[in-house]
Amino acid sequence: MKKAYRVKKEADFQKVFHQGKSVANRQFVVYVLDKPDQSHFRVGISVGKKTGNAPVRNAIKRKIRHALIEFDQKSELKQEKDFLIIARKPTADMSFFEIKKSLNHVLRLAKMM
């Protein structure tokens, strides 16, 4: 995923976190903020320490990024939005396909697809 498609700065994270709307299921929390002046979406991914050690957290982030790339290639994701994906503890034990299915569910609830 290109750097232009990522929310990297702490100020941007906080803006989406405080001003965005949240939707959740058992595995993920998603915060969405409209950005009409942007030509594409940006995503921030957060996995807390309660989920597991560093290799586990990094593996979860890789799976989430891979699922997002697949959604973007099918042009399913809405553009002109910033969103944060916060992974909860159950994601540590999930396969890629389970993560993709759950992420699909929560993004549909957030009206990102």
GROMACS .gro file of N, CA, C and O in nm:
model
  452
    1MET      N    1   0.084  -0.117   0.000
    1MET     CA    2   0.000   0.000   0.000
    1MET      C    3   0.089   0.124   0.000
    1MET      O    4   0.183   0.133   0.080
    2LYS      N    5   0.061   0.218  -0.089
    2LYS     CA    6   0.143   0.338  -0.102
    2LYS      C    7   0.131   0.426   0.022
    2LYS      O    8   0.028   0.426   0.090
    3LYS      N    9   0.235   0.506   0.048
    3LYS     CA   10   0.234   0.595   0.164
    3LYS      C   11   0.124   0.699   0.154
    3LYS      O   12   0.071   0.744   0.255
    4ALA      N   13   0.087   0.737   0.033
    4ALA     CA   14  -0.019   0.837   0.015
    4ALA      C   15  -0.154   0.784   0.063
    4ALA      O   16  -0.245   0.862   0.092
    5TYR      N   17  -0.166   0.653   0.075
    5TYR     CA   18  -0.291   0.591   0.118
    5TYR      C   19  -0.294   0.560   0.268
    5TYR      O   20  -0.382   0.489   0.314
    6ARG      N   21  -0.196   0.612   0.343
    6ARG     CA   22  -0.189   0.582   0.486
    6ARG      C   23  -0.204   0.708   0.569
    6ARG      O   24  -0.156   0.815   0.532
    7VAL      N   25  -0.270   0.695   0.683
    7VAL     CA   26  -0.275   0.801   0.784
    7VAL      C   27  -0.155   0.774   0.874
    7VAL      O   28  -0.151   0.671   0.942
    8LYS      N   29  -0.057   0.863   0.873
    8LYS     CA   30   0.065   0.838   0.947
    8LYS      C   31   0.085   0.933   1.065
    8LYS      O   32   0.138   0.894   1.168
    9LYS      N   33   0.045   1.058   1.051
    9LYS     CA   34   0.072   1.157   1.155
    9LYS      C   35  -0.024   1.142   1.272
    9LYS      O   36  -0.141   1.112   1.255
   10GLU      N   37   0.028   1.165   1.391
   10GLU     CA   38  -0.052   1.155   1.512
   10GLU      C   39  -0.170   1.253   1.509
   10GLU      O   40  -0.280   1.220   1.552
   11ALA      N   41  -0.148   1.373   1.456
   11ALA     CA   42  -0.255   1.473   1.449
   11ALA      C   43  -0.369   1.424   1.359
   11ALA      O   44  -0.487   1.445   1.390
   12ASP      N   45  -0.334   1.360   1.248
   12ASP     CA   46  -0.437   1.305   1.157
   12ASP      C   47  -0.514   1.191   1.225
   12ASP      O   48  -0.636   1.181   1.212
   13PHE      N   49  -0.442   1.105   1.298
   13PHE     CA   50  -0.506   0.996   1.372
   13PHE      C   51  -0.607   1.054   1.472
   13PHE      O   52  -0.721   1.008   1.479
   14GLN      N   53  -0.563   1.154   1.547
   14GLN     CA   54  -0.650   1.212   1.650
   14GLN      C   55  -0.771   1.281   1.589
   14GLN      O   56  -0.882   1.274   1.644
   15LYS      N   57  -0.753   1.346   1.474
   15LYS     CA   58  -0.865   1.413   1.408
   15LYS      C   59  -0.971   1.311   1.366
   15LYS      O   60  -1.090   1.332   1.389
   16VAL      N   61  -0.929   1.201   1.305
   16VAL     CA   62  -1.024   1.097   1.264
   16VAL      C   63  -1.087   1.034   1.388
   16VAL      O   64  -1.208   1.010   1.392
   17PHE      N   65  -1.007   1.011   1.491
   17PHE     CA   66  -1.056   0.946   1.613
   17PHE      C   67  -1.162   1.031   1.683
   17PHE      O   68  -1.264   0.980   1.728
   18HIS      N   69  -1.138   1.162   1.693
   18HIS     CA   70  -1.229   1.249   1.767
   18HIS      C   71  -1.347   1.300   1.684
   18HIS      O   72  -1.456   1.318   1.737
   19GLN      N   73  -1.325   1.326   1.555
   19GLN     CA   74  -1.430   1.385   1.473
   19GLN      C   75  -1.504   1.282   1.387
   19GLN      O   76  -1.611   1.310   1.336
   20GLY      N   77  -1.446   1.164   1.370
   20GLY     CA   78  -1.507   1.062   1.285
   20GLY      C   79  -1.617   0.985   1.356
   20GLY      O   80  -1.633   0.993   1.477
   21LYS      N   81  -1.692   0.912   1.276
   21LYS     CA   82  -1.798   0.826   1.330
   21LYS      C   83  -1.744   0.684   1.340
   21LYS      O   84  -1.670   0.639   1.254
   22SER      N   85  -1.786   0.614   1.447
   22SER     CA   86  -1.733   0.479   1.469
   22SER      C   87  -1.838   0.373   1.448
   22SER      O   88  -1.957   0.394   1.472
   23VAL      N   89  -1.790   0.258   1.401
   23VAL     CA   90  -1.871   0.138   1.383
   23VAL      C   91  -1.783   0.022   1.428
   23VAL      O   92  -1.662   0.024   1.408
   24ALA      N   93  -1.846  -0.080   1.488
   24ALA     CA   94  -1.765  -0.191   1.540
   24ALA      C   95  -1.836  -0.324   1.524
   24ALA      O   96  -1.958  -0.330   1.512
   25ASN      N   97  -1.756  -0.429   1.518
   25ASN     CA   98  -1.804  -0.565   1.537
   25ASN      C   99  -1.711  -0.629   1.640
   25ASN      O  100  -1.635  -0.558   1.705
   26ARG      N  101  -1.715  -0.760   1.656
   26ARG     CA  102  -1.634  -0.822   1.761
   26ARG      C  103  -1.483  -0.813   1.736
   26ARG      O  104  -1.404  -0.815   1.829
   27GLN      N  105  -1.443  -0.804   1.609
   27GLN     CA  106  -1.301  -0.807   1.578
   27GLN      C  107  -1.239  -0.669   1.549
   27GLN      O  108  -1.119  -0.652   1.568
   28PHE      N  109  -1.318  -0.574   1.500
   28PHE     CA  110  -1.264  -0.445   1.457
   28PHE      C  111  -1.350  -0.329   1.502
   28PHE      O  112  -1.471  -0.343   1.518
   29VAL      N  113  -1.285  -0.214   1.519
   29VAL     CA  114  -1.354  -0.086   1.534
   29VAL      C  115  -1.304   0.000   1.418
   29VAL      O  116  -1.184   0.004   1.390
   30VAL      N  117  -1.397   0.067   1.349
   30VAL     CA  118  -1.360   0.152   1.236
   30VAL      C  119  -1.413   0.293   1.261
   30VAL      O  120  -1.530   0.311   1.293
   31TYR      N  121  -1.324   0.391   1.250
   31TYR     CA  122  -1.361   0.532   1.257
   31TYR      C  123  -1.350   0.589   1.117
   31TYR      O  124  -1.248   0.569   1.050
   32VAL      N  125  -1.453   0.663   1.072
   32VAL     CA  126  -1.456   0.717   0.935
   32VAL      C  127  -1.477   0.867   0.942
   32VAL      O  128  -1.564   0.916   1.015
   33LEU      N  129  -1.397   0.941   0.864
   33LEU     CA  130  -1.409   1.087   0.856
   33LEU      C  131  -1.411   1.126   0.708
   33LEU      O  132  -1.322   1.087   0.632
   34ASP      N  133  -1.512   1.204   0.667
   34ASP     CA  134  -1.520   1.252   0.529
   34ASP      C  135  -1.412   1.356   0.503
   34ASP      O  136  -1.389   1.443   0.586
   35LYS      N  137  -1.350   1.347   0.387
   35LYS     CA  138  -1.248   1.443   0.343
   35LYS      C  139  -1.277   1.478   0.197
   35LYS      O  140  -1.217   1.420   0.106
   36PRO      N  141  -1.370   1.570   0.171
   36PRO     CA  142  -1.411   1.598   0.033
   36PRO      C  143  -1.299   1.653  -0.057
   36PRO      O  144  -1.305   1.640  -0.178
   37ASP      N  145  -1.194   1.711   0.002
   37ASP     CA  146  -1.086   1.768  -0.079
   37ASP      C  147  -0.981   1.664  -0.120
   37ASP      O  148  -0.889   1.695  -0.196
   38GLN      N  149  -0.995   1.540  -0.074
   38GLN     CA  150  -0.901   1.433  -0.106
   38GLN      C  151  -0.947   1.354  -0.228
   38GLN      O  152  -1.065   1.332  -0.246
   39SER      N  153  -0.854   1.308  -0.310
   39SER     CA  154  -0.891   1.232  -0.429
   39SER      C  155  -0.897   1.081  -0.403
   39SER      O  156  -0.949   1.007  -0.485
   40HIS      N  157  -0.844   1.035  -0.290
   40HIS     CA  158  -0.845   0.892  -0.258
   40HIS      C  159  -0.857   0.873  -0.107
   40HIS      O  160  -0.841   0.967  -0.031
   41PHE      N  161  -0.887   0.751  -0.066
   41PHE     CA  162  -0.898   0.722   0.076
   41PHE      C  163  -0.761   0.712   0.140
   41PHE      O  164  -0.659   0.694   0.072
   42ARG      N  165  -0.757   0.729   0.273
   42ARG     CA  166  -0.637   0.702   0.352
   42ARG      C  167  -0.678   0.616   0.470
   42ARG      O  168  -0.787   0.633   0.524
   43VAL      N  169  -0.593   0.525   0.509
   43VAL     CA  170  -0.626   0.433   0.617
   43VAL      C  171  -0.514   0.432   0.722
   43VAL      O  172  -0.396   0.442   0.688
   44GLY      N  173  -0.555   0.422   0.847
   44GLY     CA  174  -0.462   0.403   0.958
   44GLY      C  175  -0.498   0.272   1.026
   44GLY      O  176  -0.615   0.243   1.047
   45ILE      N  177  -0.398   0.193   1.061
   45ILE     CA  178  -0.422   0.063   1.123
   45ILE      C  179  -0.355   0.062   1.260
   45ILE      O  180  -0.239   0.099   1.274
   46SER      N  181  -0.431   0.018   1.360
   46SER     CA  182  -0.378   0.011   1.496
   46SER      C  183  -0.411  -0.125   1.556
   46SER      O  184  -0.524  -0.172   1.547
   47VAL      N  185  -0.309  -0.187   1.615
   47VAL     CA  186  -0.327  -0.314   1.684
   47VAL      C  187  -0.262  -0.299   1.821
   47VAL      O  188  -0.142  -0.274   1.831
   48GLY      N  189  -0.341  -0.312   1.927
   48GLY     CA  190  -0.293  -0.291   2.063
   48GLY      C  191  -0.205  -0.403   2.115
   48GLY      O  192  -0.205  -0.514   2.062
   49LYS      N  193  -0.133  -0.374   2.224
   49LYS     CA  194  -0.042  -0.472   2.283
   49LYS      C  195  -0.115  -0.591   2.346
   49LYS      O  196  -0.057  -0.697   2.362
   50LYS      N  197  -0.242  -0.572   2.381
   50LYS     CA  198  -0.319  -0.683   2.440
   50LYS      C  199  -0.341  -0.795   2.339
   50LYS      O  200  -0.368  -0.908   2.376
   51THR      N  201  -0.329  -0.761   2.210
   51THR     CA  202  -0.353  -0.858   2.104
   51THR      C  203  -0.243  -0.964   2.097
   51THR      O  204  -0.270  -1.079   2.065
   52GLY      N  205  -0.121  -0.925   2.126
   52GLY     CA  206  -0.010  -1.020   2.119
   52GLY      C  207   0.123  -0.947   2.112
   52GLY      O  208   0.129  -0.824   2.119
   53ASN      N  209   0.230  -1.025   2.095
   53ASN     CA  210   0.362  -0.962   2.085
   53ASN      C  211   0.382  -0.901   1.946
   53ASN      O  212   0.294  -0.910   1.860
   54ALA      N  213   0.494  -0.839   1.923
   54ALA     CA  214   0.518  -0.763   1.800
   54ALA      C  215   0.500  -0.845   1.672
   54ALA      O  216   0.435  -0.797   1.578
   55PRO      N  217   0.553  -0.968   1.662
   55PRO     CA  218   0.531  -1.044   1.539
   55PRO      C  219   0.383  -1.073   1.511
   55PRO      O  220   0.338  -1.069   1.397
   56VAL      N  221   0.306  -1.098   1.616
   56VAL     CA  222   0.163  -1.124   1.599
   56VAL      C  223   0.093  -0.996   1.551
   56VAL      O  224   0.011  -1.000   1.458
   57ARG      N  225   0.124  -0.883   1.613
   57ARG     CA  226   0.063  -0.756   1.573
   57ARG      C  227   0.099  -0.720   1.429
   57ARG      O  228   0.012  -0.676   1.352
   58ASN      N  229   0.223  -0.739   1.391
   58ASN     CA  230   0.265  -0.709   1.254
   58ASN      C  231   0.197  -0.801   1.153
   58ASN      O  232   0.159  -0.757   1.044
   59ALA      N  233   0.179  -0.927   1.189
   59ALA     CA  234   0.110  -1.020   1.099
   59ALA      C  235  -0.035  -0.977   1.079
   59ALA      O  236  -0.086  -0.983   0.966
   60ILE      N  237  -0.100  -0.933   1.185
   60ILE     CA  238  -0.238  -0.885   1.174
   60ILE      C  239  -0.245  -0.764   1.082
   60ILE      O  240  -0.332  -0.754   0.995
   61LYS      N  241  -0.151  -0.671   1.099
   61LYS     CA  242  -0.149  -0.551   1.014
   61LYS      C  243  -0.127  -0.587   0.867
   61LYS      O  244  -0.190  -0.530   0.778
   62ARG      N  245  -0.038  -0.683   0.841
   62ARG     CA  246  -0.015  -0.727   0.703
   62ARG      C  247  -0.141  -0.786   0.643
   62ARG      O  248  -0.174  -0.759   0.527
   63LYS      N  249  -0.213  -0.868   0.720
   63LYS     CA  250  -0.337  -0.929   0.670
   63LYS      C  251  -0.442  -0.822   0.641
   63LYS      O  252  -0.513  -0.829   0.540
   64ILE      N  253  -0.453  -0.723   0.729
   64ILE     CA  254  -0.550  -0.615   0.708
   64ILE      C  255  -0.515  -0.536   0.582
   64ILE      O  256  -0.602  -0.507   0.499
   65ARG      N  257  -0.387  -0.501   0.566
   65ARG     CA  258  -0.344  -0.428   0.446
   65ARG      C  259  -0.372  -0.507   0.319
   65ARG      O  260  -0.418  -0.453   0.219
   66HIS      N  261  -0.345  -0.637   0.323
   66HIS     CA  262  -0.367  -0.722   0.206
   66HIS      C  263  -0.516  -0.726   0.171
   66HIS      O  264  -0.552  -0.717   0.053
   67ALA      N  265  -0.602  -0.737   0.271
   67ALA     CA  266  -0.746  -0.736   0.246
   67ALA      C  267  -0.790  -0.603   0.187
   67ALA      O  268  -0.871  -0.598   0.093
   68LEU      N  269  -0.736  -0.493   0.238
   68LEU     CA  270  -0.772  -0.360   0.186
   68LEU      C  271  -0.726  -0.343   0.041
   68LEU      O  272  -0.797  -0.282  -0.039
   69ILE      N  273  -0.610  -0.396   0.008
   69ILE     CA  274  -0.562  -0.388  -0.130
   69ILE      C  275  -0.656  -0.465  -0.223
   69ILE      O  276  -0.689  -0.418  -0.331
   70GLU      N  277  -0.702  -0.581  -0.178
   70GLU     CA  278  -0.796  -0.659  -0.260
   70GLU      C  279  -0.928  -0.584  -0.277
   70GLU      O  280  -0.986  -0.583  -0.386
   71PHE      N  281  -0.979  -0.520  -0.170
   71PHE     CA  282  -1.102  -0.443  -0.181
   71PHE      C  283  -1.083  -0.325  -0.277
   71PHE      O  284  -1.171  -0.294  -0.356
   72ASP      N  285  -0.966  -0.260  -0.269
   72ASP     CA  286  -0.939  -0.143  -0.354
   72ASP      C  287  -0.925  -0.182  -0.500
   72ASP      O  288  -0.968  -0.110  -0.589
   73GLN      N  289  -0.865  -0.298  -0.527
   73GLN     CA  290  -0.851  -0.342  -0.666
   73GLN      C  291  -0.986  -0.369  -0.730
   73GLN      O  292  -1.002  -0.353  -0.851
   74LYS      N  293  -1.083  -0.409  -0.651
   74LYS     CA  294  -1.218  -0.431  -0.703
   74LYS      C  295  -1.299  -0.302  -0.703
   74LYS      O  296  -1.417  -0.303  -0.735
   75SER      N  297  -1.237  -0.190  -0.663
   75SER     CA  298  -1.301  -0.059  -0.656
   75SER      C  299  -1.424  -0.061  -0.564
   75SER      O  300  -1.524   0.003  -0.593
   76GLU      N  301  -1.413  -0.133  -0.455
   76GLU     CA  302  -1.524  -0.142  -0.360
   76GLU      C  303  -1.519  -0.032  -0.255
   76GLU      O  304  -1.621   0.005  -0.198
   77LEU      N  305  -1.399   0.022  -0.224
   77LEU     CA  306  -1.387   0.121  -0.119
   77LEU      C  307  -1.421   0.261  -0.170
   77LEU      O  308  -1.382   0.299  -0.281
   78LYS      N  309  -1.493   0.336  -0.088
   78LYS     CA  310  -1.527   0.474  -0.124
   78LYS      C  311  -1.403   0.561  -0.109
   78LYS      O  312  -1.324   0.544  -0.017
   79GLN      N  313  -1.388   0.654  -0.199
   79GLN     CA  314  -1.276   0.746  -0.196
   79GLN      C  315  -1.313   0.868  -0.112
   79GLN      O  316  -1.422   0.876  -0.058
   80GLU      N  317  -1.223   0.963  -0.100
   80GLU     CA  318  -1.245   1.090  -0.028
   80GLU      C  319  -1.279   1.070   0.119
   80GLU      O  320  -1.360   1.142   0.176
   81LYS      N  321  -1.219   0.970   0.182
   81LYS     CA  322  -1.241   0.945   0.324
   81LYS      C  323  -1.111   0.905   0.391
   81LYS      O  324  -1.024   0.846   0.329
   82ASP      N  325  -1.099   0.940   0.519
   82ASP     CA  326  -0.994   0.887   0.605
   82ASP      C  327  -1.061   0.788   0.699
   82ASP      O  328  -1.171   0.815   0.749
   83PHE      N  329  -0.998   0.675   0.724
   83PHE     CA  330  -1.055   0.583   0.822
   83PHE      C  331  -0.945   0.511   0.900
   83PHE      O  332  -0.834   0.493   0.850
   84LEU      N  333  -0.980   0.479   1.024
   84LEU     CA  334  -0.890   0.405   1.112
   84LEU      C  335  -0.949   0.268   1.136
   84LEU      O  336  -1.070   0.255   1.156
   85ILE      N  337  -0.865   0.168   1.136
   85ILE     CA  338  -0.907   0.032   1.169
   85ILE      C  339  -0.831  -0.008   1.294
   85ILE      O  340  -0.708  -0.010   1.295
   86ILE      N  341  -0.906  -0.038   1.399
   86ILE     CA  342  -0.846  -0.081   1.525
   86ILE      C  343  -0.883  -0.228   1.545
   86ILE      O  344  -1.001  -0.262   1.552
   87ALA      N  345  -0.781  -0.313   1.549
   87ALA     CA  346  -0.802  -0.457   1.564
   87ALA      C  347  -0.817  -0.492   1.711
   87ALA      O  348  -0.741  -0.443   1.796
   88ARG      N  349  -0.914  -0.575   1.740
   88ARG     CA  350  -0.935  -0.622   1.876
   88ARG      C  351  -0.868  -0.757   1.896
   88ARG      O  352  -0.819  -0.820   1.801
   89LYS      N  353  -0.867  -0.805   2.019
   89LYS     CA  354  -0.795  -0.927   2.057
   89LYS      C  355  -0.829  -1.052   1.976
   89LYS      O  356  -0.739  -1.129   1.943
   90PRO      N  357  -0.956  -1.077   1.939
   90PRO     CA  358  -0.986  -1.202   1.866
   90PRO      C  359  -0.916  -1.215   1.730
   90PRO      O  360  -0.905  -1.325   1.678
   91THR      N  361  -0.867  -1.106   1.674
   91THR     CA  362  -0.801  -1.113   1.543
   91THR      C  363  -0.671  -1.192   1.547
   91THR      O  364  -0.626  -1.240   1.444
   92ALA      N  365  -0.612  -1.207   1.665
   92ALA     CA  366  -0.484  -1.279   1.677
   92ALA      C  367  -0.498  -1.425   1.636
   92ALA      O  368  -0.402  -1.486   1.586
   93ASP      N  369  -0.616  -1.483   1.654
   93ASP     CA  370  -0.637  -1.625   1.625
   93ASP      C  371  -0.706  -1.649   1.492
   93ASP      O  372  -0.746  -1.762   1.463
   94MET      N  373  -0.722  -1.546   1.411
   94MET     CA  374  -0.799  -1.559   1.287
   94MET      C  375  -0.708  -1.577   1.166
   94MET      O  376  -0.597  -1.524   1.162
   95SER      N  377  -0.759  -1.648   1.065
   95SER     CA  378  -0.687  -1.663   0.940
   95SER      C  379  -0.712  -1.539   0.853
   95SER      O  380  -0.796  -1.455   0.886
   96PHE      N  381  -0.642  -1.530   0.741
   96PHE     CA  382  -0.659  -1.417   0.650
   96PHE      C  383  -0.803  -1.408   0.601
   96PHE      O  384  -0.861  -1.299   0.596
   97PHE      N  385  -0.862  -1.520   0.564
   97PHE     CA  386  -0.997  -1.517   0.508
   97PHE      C  387  -1.101  -1.477   0.613
   97PHE      O  388  -1.197  -1.408   0.581
   98GLU      N  389  -1.079  -1.517   0.737
   98GLU     CA  390  -1.169  -1.473   0.844
   98GLU      C  391  -1.155  -1.323   0.869
   98GLU      O  392  -1.255  -1.254   0.889
   99ILE      N  393  -1.032  -1.273   0.867
   99ILE     CA  394  -1.009  -1.130   0.885
   99ILE      C  395  -1.073  -1.052   0.770
   99ILE      O  396  -1.139  -0.951   0.791
  100LYS      N  397  -1.056  -1.102   0.648
  100LYS     CA  398  -1.113  -1.035   0.531
  100LYS      C  399  -1.266  -1.030   0.540
  100LYS      O  400  -1.327  -0.927   0.513
  101LYS      N  401  -1.326  -1.140   0.581
  101LYS     CA  402  -1.473  -1.146   0.593
  101LYS      C  403  -1.522  -1.050   0.701
  101LYS      O  404  -1.619  -0.976   0.680
  102SER      N  405  -1.457  -1.047   0.815
  102SER     CA  406  -1.496  -0.959   0.924
  102SER      C  407  -1.475  -0.813   0.888
  102SER      O  408  -1.557  -0.726   0.919
  103LEU      N  409  -1.364  -0.785   0.820
  103LEU     CA  410  -1.334  -0.648   0.776
  103LEU      C  411  -1.437  -0.602   0.673
  103LEU      O  412  -1.483  -0.487   0.677
  104ASN      N  413  -1.474  -0.690   0.583
  104ASN     CA  414  -1.578  -0.661   0.484
  104ASN      C  415  -1.708  -0.624   0.556
  104ASN      O  416  -1.774  -0.526   0.520
  105HIS      N  417  -1.744  -0.702   0.658
  105HIS     CA  418  -1.866  -0.677   0.735
  105HIS      C  419  -1.864  -0.539   0.801
  105HIS      O  420  -1.958  -0.461   0.789
  106VAL      N  421  -1.757  -0.508   0.872
  106VAL     CA  422  -1.752  -0.381   0.945
  106VAL      C  423  -1.741  -0.261   0.851
  106VAL      O  424  -1.797  -0.155   0.878
  107LEU      N  425  -1.673  -0.277   0.737
  107LEU     CA  426  -1.665  -0.166   0.641
  107LEU      C  427  -1.800  -0.141   0.574
  107LEU      O  428  -1.833  -0.028   0.541
  108ARG      N  429  -1.877  -0.246   0.553
  108ARG     CA  430  -2.013  -0.227   0.501
  108ARG      C  431  -2.101  -0.156   0.604
  108ARG      O  432  -2.182  -0.070   0.568
  109LEU      N  433  -2.086  -0.190   0.731
  109LEU     CA  434  -2.160  -0.120   0.836
  109LEU      C  435  -2.123   0.029   0.840
  109LEU      O  436  -2.208   0.114   0.866
  110ALA      N  437  -1.996   0.058   0.814
  110ALA     CA  438  -1.947   0.196   0.815
  110ALA      C  439  -1.977   0.269   0.685
  110ALA      O  440  -1.940   0.385   0.669
  111LYS      N  441  -2.041   0.200   0.590
  111LYS     CA  442  -2.075   0.255   0.459
  111LYS      C  443  -1.951   0.302   0.382
  111LYS      O  444  -1.951   0.404   0.315
  112MET      N  445  -1.843   0.223   0.396
  112MET     CA  446  -1.720   0.250   0.322
  112MET      C  447  -1.716   0.173   0.190
  112MET      O  448  -1.628   0.195   0.109
  113MET      N  449  -1.811   0.082   0.168
  113MET     CA  450  -1.810   0.001   0.046
  113MET      C  451  -1.938   0.025  -0.031
  113MET      O  452  -2.041   0.055   0.020
   0.00000   0.00000   0.00000
